[in-house]
mmCIF file of C-alpha atoms in Angstrom:
data_model
loop_
_atom_site.group_PDB
_atom_site.id
_atom_site.type_symbol
_atom_site.label_atom_id
_atom_site.label_comp_id
_atom_site.label_asym_id
_atom_site.label_seq_id
_atom_site.Cartn_x
_atom_site.Cartn_y
_atom_site.Cartn_z
ATOM 1 C CA MET A 272 -8.037 20.446 6.685
ATOM 2 C CA PRO A 273 -7.652 17.123 8.460
ATOM 3 C CA GLY A 274 -4.940 14.791 7.204
ATOM 4 C CA LYS A 275 -5.817 12.826 4.089
ATOM 5 C CA ILE A 276 -5.268 9.089 3.762
ATOM 6 C CA LEU A 277 -3.947 7.252 0.732
ATOM 7 C CA ILE A 278 -5.756 3.901 0.675
ATOM 8 C CA SER A 279 -5.247 0.718 -1.313
ATOM 9 C CA ALA A 280 -7.930 0.444 -3.992
ATOM 10 C CA CYS A 281 -8.584 -3.205 -3.108
ATOM 11 C CA LEU A 282 -9.486 -2.142 0.449
ATOM 12 C CA MET A 283 -12.145 0.118 -1.066
ATOM 13 C CA GLY A 284 -13.707 -2.883 -2.801
ATOM 14 C CA LEU A 285 -12.235 -2.339 -6.266
ATOM 15 C CA PRO A 286 -11.327 -5.592 -8.080
ATOM 16 C CA VAL A 287 -7.677 -4.686 -8.726
ATOM 17 C CA ARG A 288 -5.756 -7.483 -7.034
ATOM 18 C CA TYR A 289 -3.587 -9.743 -9.184
ATOM 19 C CA ASN A 290 -6.417 -12.283 -9.421
ATOM 20 C CA GLY A 291 -9.126 -9.715 -10.157
ATOM 21 C CA ALA A 292 -10.484 -9.774 -6.621
ATOM 22 C CA SER A 293 -10.891 -7.056 -4.021
ATOM 23 C CA LYS A 294 -10.336 -7.263 -0.294
ATOM 24 C CA PRO A 295 -12.722 -4.651 1.125
ATOM 25 C CA LEU A 296 -11.981 -3.325 4.584
ATOM 26 C CA LEU A 297 -15.368 -3.055 6.244
ATOM 27 C CA HIS A 298 -15.022 -0.569 9.091
ATOM 28 C CA GLU A 299 -17.156 2.382 10.112
ATOM 29 C CA ALA A 300 -14.100 4.640 10.004
ATOM 30 C CA ILE A 301 -13.683 3.983 6.271
ATOM 31 C CA ALA A 302 -17.236 5.166 5.570
ATOM 32 C CA ARG A 303 -16.745 8.226 7.790
ATOM 33 C CA TRP A 304 -13.419 9.157 6.183
ATOM 34 C CA GLN A 305 -14.934 8.734 2.749
ATOM 35 C CA GLU A 306 -17.804 11.098 3.676
ATOM 36 C CA GLU A 307 -15.261 13.591 5.021
ATOM 37 C CA GLY A 308 -13.316 13.494 1.754
ATOM 38 C CA ARG A 309 -10.187 12.168 3.461
ATOM 39 C CA LEU A 310 -9.607 9.065 1.316
ATOM 40 C CA VAL A 311 -7.497 9.010 -1.836
ATOM 41 C CA THR A 312 -7.718 5.636 -3.563
ATOM 42 C CA VAL A 313 -4.759 4.160 -5.439
ATOM 43 C CA CYS A 314 -3.542 0.822 -6.747
ATOM 44 C CA PRO A 315 0.231 1.148 -7.194
ATOM 45 C CA GLU A 316 0.356 -1.921 -9.417
ATOM 46 C CA LEU A 317 -2.185 -0.489 -11.848
ATOM 47 C CA ALA A 318 -0.341 2.839 -11.648
ATOM 48 C CA GLY A 319 2.800 0.908 -12.611
ATOM 49 C CA GLY A 320 1.160 -0.355 -15.783
ATOM 50 C CA PHE A 321 -0.013 -3.819 -14.730
ATOM 51 C CA ALA A 322 -3.281 -5.364 -15.911
ATOM 52 C CA VAL A 323 -5.982 -7.256 -14.046
ATOM 53 C CA PRO A 324 -5.637 -10.170 -13.806
ATOM 54 C CA ARG A 325 -1.873 -10.594 -13.751
ATOM 55 C CA PRO A 326 0.524 -13.285 -12.562
ATOM 56 C CA PRO A 327 1.208 -13.202 -8.825
ATOM 57 C CA ALA A 328 4.462 -11.482 -7.922
ATOM 58 C CA GLU A 329 6.730 -11.474 -4.873
ATOM 59 C CA ILE A 330 9.925 -9.725 -3.890
ATOM 60 C CA ALA A 331 12.631 -12.282 -4.642
ATOM 61 C CA ALA A 332 15.261 -13.838 -2.414
ATOM 62 C CA ALA A 333 13.661 -12.925 0.942
ATOM 63 C CA MET A 334 14.290 -9.219 0.350
ATOM 64 C CA THR A 335 11.986 -6.268 0.993
ATOM 65 C CA GLY A 336 10.741 -3.148 -0.748
ATOM 66 C CA GLU A 337 13.565 -1.087 0.737
ATOM 67 C CA GLU A 338 16.084 -3.258 -1.090
ATOM 68 C CA VAL A 339 14.086 -3.010 -4.318
ATOM 69 C CA LEU A 340 14.144 0.799 -4.038
ATOM 70 C CA ASP A 341 17.899 0.637 -3.420
ATOM 71 C CA GLY A 342 18.349 -1.321 -6.658
ATOM 72 C CA VAL A 343 19.413 -4.526 -4.899
ATOM 73 C CA GLY A 344 16.132 -6.459 -4.753
ATOM 74 C CA ARG A 345 13.907 -7.630 -7.602
ATOM 75 C CA VAL A 346 10.205 -8.325 -7.938
ATOM 76 C CA LEU A 347 9.462 -11.494 -9.897
ATOM 77 C CA GLU A 348 6.256 -13.040 -11.170
ATOM 78 C CA ALA A 349 5.473 -16.655 -10.407
ATOM 79 C CA THR A 350 6.073 -17.216 -14.127
ATOM 80 C CA GLY A 351 9.646 -15.883 -13.725
ATOM 81 C CA GLY A 352 9.137 -12.484 -15.338
ATOM 82 C CA ASP A 353 11.039 -9.583 -13.779
ATOM 83 C CA VAL A 354 8.515 -6.839 -12.997
ATOM 84 C CA THR A 355 10.711 -4.698 -10.763
ATOM 85 C CA THR A 356 10.497 -1.613 -12.970
ATOM 86 C CA GLY A 357 6.691 -1.598 -12.916
ATOM 87 C CA PHE A 358 6.613 -1.948 -9.142
ATOM 88 C CA VAL A 359 9.045 0.941 -8.669
ATOM 89 C CA GLU A 360 7.131 3.094 -11.176
ATOM 90 C CA GLY A 361 3.886 2.300 -9.364
ATOM 91 C CA ALA A 362 5.434 3.257 -6.031
ATOM 92 C CA MET A 363 6.652 6.569 -7.427
ATOM 93 C CA ARG A 364 3.243 7.293 -8.934
ATOM 94 C CA ALA A 365 1.555 6.472 -5.595
ATOM 95 C CA LEU A 366 3.974 8.896 -3.907
ATOM 96 C CA ASP A 367 3.090 11.578 -6.471
ATOM 97 C CA ILE A 368 -0.630 11.010 -5.862
ATOM 98 C CA ALA A 369 -0.106 11.203 -2.098
ATOM 99 C CA ARG A 370 1.815 14.467 -2.452
ATOM 100 C CA GLU A 371 -0.693 15.970 -4.910
ATOM 101 C CA ASN A 372 -3.474 15.276 -2.408
ATOM 102 C CA ASP A 373 -1.549 16.205 0.741
ATOM 103 C CA CYS A 374 -1.859 12.703 2.196
ATOM 104 C CA ARG A 375 0.026 12.385 5.468
ATOM 105 C CA TYR A 376 -1.078 8.795 6.048
ATOM 106 C CA ALA A 377 -1.495 5.608 4.049
ATOM 107 C CA LEU A 378 -3.693 2.600 4.811
ATOM 108 C CA LEU A 379 -2.422 -0.286 2.712
ATOM 109 C CA ILE A 380 -3.151 -3.998 2.294
ATOM 110 C CA ASP A 381 -0.556 -6.062 4.115
ATOM 111 C CA GLY A 382 1.345 -8.858 2.383
ATOM 112 C CA SER A 383 1.408 -7.230 -1.040
ATOM 113 C CA PRO A 384 4.780 -6.757 -2.778
ATOM 114 C CA SER A 385 3.615 -3.165 -3.288
ATOM 115 C CA CYS A 386 1.543 -2.286 -0.253
ATOM 116 C CA GLY A 387 2.679 -4.643 2.502
ATOM 117 C CA SER A 388 3.924 -2.722 5.520
ATOM 118 C CA GLY A 389 4.139 -5.379 8.223
ATOM 119 C CA PHE A 390 5.000 -8.343 6.045
ATOM 120 C CA VAL A 391 5.623 -9.468 2.490
ATOM 121 C CA TYR A 392 6.077 -12.951 1.088
ATOM 122 C CA ASP A 393 9.613 -14.324 0.788
ATOM 123 C CA GLY A 394 9.733 -14.798 -2.980
ATOM 124 C CA SER A 395 9.319 -18.581 -2.946
ATOM 125 C CA PHE A 396 5.571 -18.477 -3.752
ATOM 126 C CA SER A 397 5.082 -20.938 -0.897
ATOM 127 C CA GLY A 398 3.090 -18.626 1.391
ATOM 128 C CA LYS A 399 6.054 -18.017 3.700
ATOM 129 C CA ARG A 400 5.946 -14.539 5.254
ATOM 130 C CA LEU A 401 8.826 -12.187 5.926
ATOM 131 C CA ALA A 402 8.710 -9.112 8.149
ATOM 132 C CA GLY A 403 9.151 -5.989 6.051
ATOM 133 C CA ALA A 404 7.545 -3.588 3.633
ATOM 134 C CA GLY A 405 6.583 -3.757 -0.012
ATOM 135 C CA VAL A 406 7.927 -1.318 -2.582
ATOM 136 C CA THR A 407 5.201 1.328 -2.277
ATOM 137 C CA ALA A 408 5.002 1.159 1.516
ATOM 138 C CA ALA A 409 8.799 1.564 1.728
ATOM 139 C CA CYS A 410 8.725 4.492 -0.698
ATOM 140 C CA LEU A 411 5.972 6.299 1.196
ATOM 141 C CA LYS A 412 7.732 5.765 4.531
ATOM 142 C CA ARG A 413 10.984 7.139 3.103
ATOM 143 C CA HIS A 414 9.140 10.301 2.175
ATOM 144 C CA GLY A 415 7.547 10.902 5.569
ATOM 145 C CA ILE A 416 4.109 9.386 5.045
ATOM 146 C CA ALA A 417 2.921 7.312 8.014
ATOM 147 C CA VAL A 418 1.970 3.868 6.695
ATOM 148 C CA TYR A 419 -0.553 1.582 8.397
ATOM 149 C CA ALA A 420 -1.522 -1.960 7.427
ATOM 150 C CA ASP A 421 -5.194 -2.833 7.086
ATOM 151 C CA THR A 422 -4.874 -4.715 10.401
ATOM 152 C CA GLU A 423 -3.672 -1.500 12.084
ATOM 153 C CA ILE A 424 -6.741 0.632 11.378
ATOM 154 C CA ASP A 425 -7.325 1.214 15.101
ATOM 155 C CA GLY A 426 -3.837 2.711 15.358
ATOM 156 C CA LEU A 427 -4.585 5.040 12.454
ATOM 157 C CA ILE A 428 -7.879 6.052 14.069
ATOM 158 C CA ALA A 429 -6.021 6.955 17.271
ATOM 159 C CA ARG A 430 -3.331 8.858 15.353
ATOM 160 C CA LEU A 431 -5.912 10.873 13.433
ATOM 161 C CA ALA A 432 -7.779 11.693 16.641
ATOM 162 C CA GLU A 433 -4.545 13.025 18.165
ATOM 163 C CA ASP A 434 -3.688 15.047 15.083
ATOM 164 C CA ASP A 435 -7.218 16.427 14.714
ATOM 165 C CA ALA A 436 -7.209 17.481 18.396
ATOM 166 C CA ASP A 437 -3.895 19.297 17.868
ATOM 167 C CA GLY A 438 -5.553 21.199 15.023
#
């Protein structure tokens, strides 16, 4: 069986983002992978118990998901609420779902405090970006799942082609 892909629910057009929106990734590969049964859809924030809509959240103090997993960083809402526990629980649930479905790859929305893999926001709610991963992306990477941002879909396509050719 070809490698399965864990994919952010918002990229599949589901209105699960903090503001109730989606951010569909329109690419022929998505439709093909869906037909092939390769996609496993997840929203780590919903898996962590959050509602839609919800206050925006960022990893505080210019830290990243790795530091949140290590117990050093925190995830805070714009309203000041500490939602670290829900983000960690959502990451662990996403990891469980990936393992249950034998996902070797993840295609996640960049910038999210959960799913960002290339960048997250710095915790100031000013739009300032910081290189690094969100909590779920960091968790998946730690457990050997190759994580790709939505902007890196061509890299994932190439990786899958190599893996499929190797059988």
